[in-house]
């Protein structure tokens, strides 16, 4: 069975329950879950809204990143989902989960997964601020 259980880029709200269910595995002694949400402040400026856009290759790049994490760590199950479109304060933007035989491995693999996703998958964020200004933030 493939250890990569769920990968997606979606316009609809993300489900923590779906991701947790996807990585459930009896061989895992440790499962980590990271949930990235829209916060109200960035570099001292009040954020009102985020809008994420993804390149058509984003899902393929997400798979490449996930495969590398699965190859480098003793992963028993892995999932990653990212949302695109307009998100409001408190909305979930990204969820990653990794299950491994031991907690230390799960923490390390999860950290690598979210960091590499943010640095290598072509997803861009447009932040809109309360003062009317906006800025693009490139993920890769």
Coordinates of C-alpha atoms in Angstrom, one line a residue:
X1 CA 0.0 0.0 0.0
X2 CA 1.2 3.5 -0.8
X3 CA 2.2 5.5 2.3
X4 CA 0.9 8.7 0.6
X5 CA -2.7 8.5 1.5
X6 CA -4.1 11.9 0.6
X7 CA -2.7 14.8 -1.5
X8 CA -4.9 17.6 -2.8
X9 CA -5.2 21.3 -3.6
X10 CA -8.8 22.4 -3.2
X11 CA -11.1 25.4 -3.4
X12 CA -13.3 24.0 -0.7
X13 CA -12.8 24.1 3.1
X14 CA -10.3 21.5 4.4
X15 CA -11.3 18.8 6.8
X16 CA -9.0 17.9 9.8
X17 CA -11.0 14.7 10.3
X18 CA -10.4 13.6 6.7
X19 CA -6.7 14.1 7.0
X20 CA -6.4 12.4 10.4
X21 CA -8.5 9.4 9.1
X22 CA -6.2 9.2 6.0
X23 CA -3.1 8.7 8.1
X24 CA -4.5 6.3 10.6
X25 CA -2.1 3.3 10.7
X26 CA -1.6 0.5 13.2
X27 CA 2.1 0.5 12.5
X28 CA 2.5 4.0 13.6
X29 CA 3.5 4.9 17.2
X30 CA 3.5 8.6 16.4
X31 CA 1.3 10.8 14.3
X32 CA 1.8 14.5 13.8
X33 CA -0.7 17.0 12.5
X34 CA 0.0 20.6 11.4
X35 CA -2.8 23.0 10.7
X36 CA -2.0 26.3 9.1
X37 CA -4.7 29.0 9.5
X38 CA -5.2 32.6 8.4
X39 CA -4.0 34.9 11.1
X40 CA -5.0 38.6 11.6
X41 CA -1.5 40.1 11.7
X42 CA 1.6 39.9 9.5
X43 CA 4.7 42.0 10.1
X44 CA 2.7 44.5 12.1
X45 CA 0.0 44.9 9.6
X46 CA -3.7 43.9 10.0
X47 CA -4.7 41.2 7.6
X48 CA -8.2 41.1 6.3
X49 CA -8.1 38.4 3.7
X50 CA -5.8 35.9 1.9
X51 CA -6.2 34.6 -1.6
X52 CA -4.2 31.6 -2.6
X53 CA -3.4 30.7 -6.2
X54 CA -1.7 27.5 -7.5
X55 CA 0.1 26.8 -10.7
X56 CA -1.3 23.9 -12.7
X57 CA 1.7 21.8 -11.8
X58 CA 1.2 22.3 -8.0
X59 CA -0.4 18.9 -7.3
X60 CA 2.5 17.1 -9.2
X61 CA 5.0 19.1 -7.2
X62 CA 3.2 18.3 -4.0
X63 CA 3.4 14.6 -4.9
X64 CA 7.2 15.0 -5.6
X65 CA 7.7 16.6 -2.2
X66 CA 5.6 14.0 -0.4
X67 CA 7.5 11.2 -2.1
X68 CA 10.9 12.7 -1.0
X69 CA 9.7 12.9 2.6
X70 CA 8.4 9.3 2.4
X71 CA 11.8 8.2 1.0
X72 CA 13.8 10.0 3.6
X73 CA 11.9 9.0 6.7
X74 CA 10.2 5.7 7.9
X75 CA 6.7 7.0 7.0
X76 CA 3.8 4.6 7.4
X77 CA 1.2 7.2 6.2
X78 CA 1.3 10.8 4.9
X79 CA -1.3 13.4 3.9
X80 CA -1.2 17.0 2.7
X81 CA -3.9 19.3 1.6
X82 CA -3.8 23.0 0.7
X83 CA -6.6 25.3 0.0
X84 CA -6.8 27.9 -2.9
X85 CA -9.1 30.8 -3.4
X86 CA -10.2 33.5 -0.9
X87 CA -9.8 32.6 2.8
X88 CA -10.9 34.7 5.8
X89 CA -9.4 35.0 9.2
X90 CA -9.3 31.7 11.0
X91 CA -9.9 29.6 7.9
X92 CA -7.6 26.6 7.4
X93 CA -5.1 27.1 4.6
X94 CA -3.1 23.9 4.8
X95 CA -3.1 20.6 6.7
X96 CA -0.2 18.0 6.8
X97 CA -0.1 14.8 8.8
X98 CA 2.6 12.1 9.0
X99 CA 2.5 8.8 10.8
X100 CA 5.8 7.0 11.7
X101 CA 6.8 4.2 14.0
X102 CA 8.1 6.7 16.6
X103 CA 7.2 10.3 17.6
X104 CA 10.6 11.8 16.8
X105 CA 10.5 10.5 13.2
X106 CA 6.9 11.8 12.8
X107 CA 7.8 15.3 14.1
X108 CA 10.9 15.5 11.8
X109 CA 9.0 14.2 8.7
X110 CA 6.0 16.5 9.3
X111 CA 8.3 19.5 9.7
X112 CA 10.1 18.6 6.4
X113 CA 6.8 18.1 4.7
X114 CA 5.3 21.5 5.6
X115 CA 8.6 23.3 5.0
X116 CA 9.2 21.8 1.6
X117 CA 5.6 22.3 0.6
X118 CA 5.9 26.0 1.4
X119 CA 9.3 26.4 -0.4
X120 CA 8.8 24.1 -3.4
X121 CA 5.2 23.8 -4.4
X122 CA 4.0 26.7 -6.6
X123 CA 1.3 28.2 -4.5
X124 CA 1.2 31.9 -4.0
X125 CA -0.5 34.0 -1.4
X126 CA -2.0 37.5 -1.9
X127 CA -2.4 39.2 1.4
X128 CA -4.9 42.0 1.7
X129 CA -4.5 44.4 4.6
X130 CA -6.8 46.7 6.5
X131 CA -5.1 49.8 5.1
X132 CA -6.1 48.8 1.6
X133 CA -2.7 47.6 0.5
X134 CA -1.9 44.1 -0.7
X135 CA 1.2 42.0 -1.3
X136 CA 2.0 38.7 -3.1
X137 CA 4.0 36.2 -1.2
X138 CA 5.6 33.5 -3.3
X139 CA 5.9 30.0 -1.8
X140 CA 8.7 29.0 -4.1

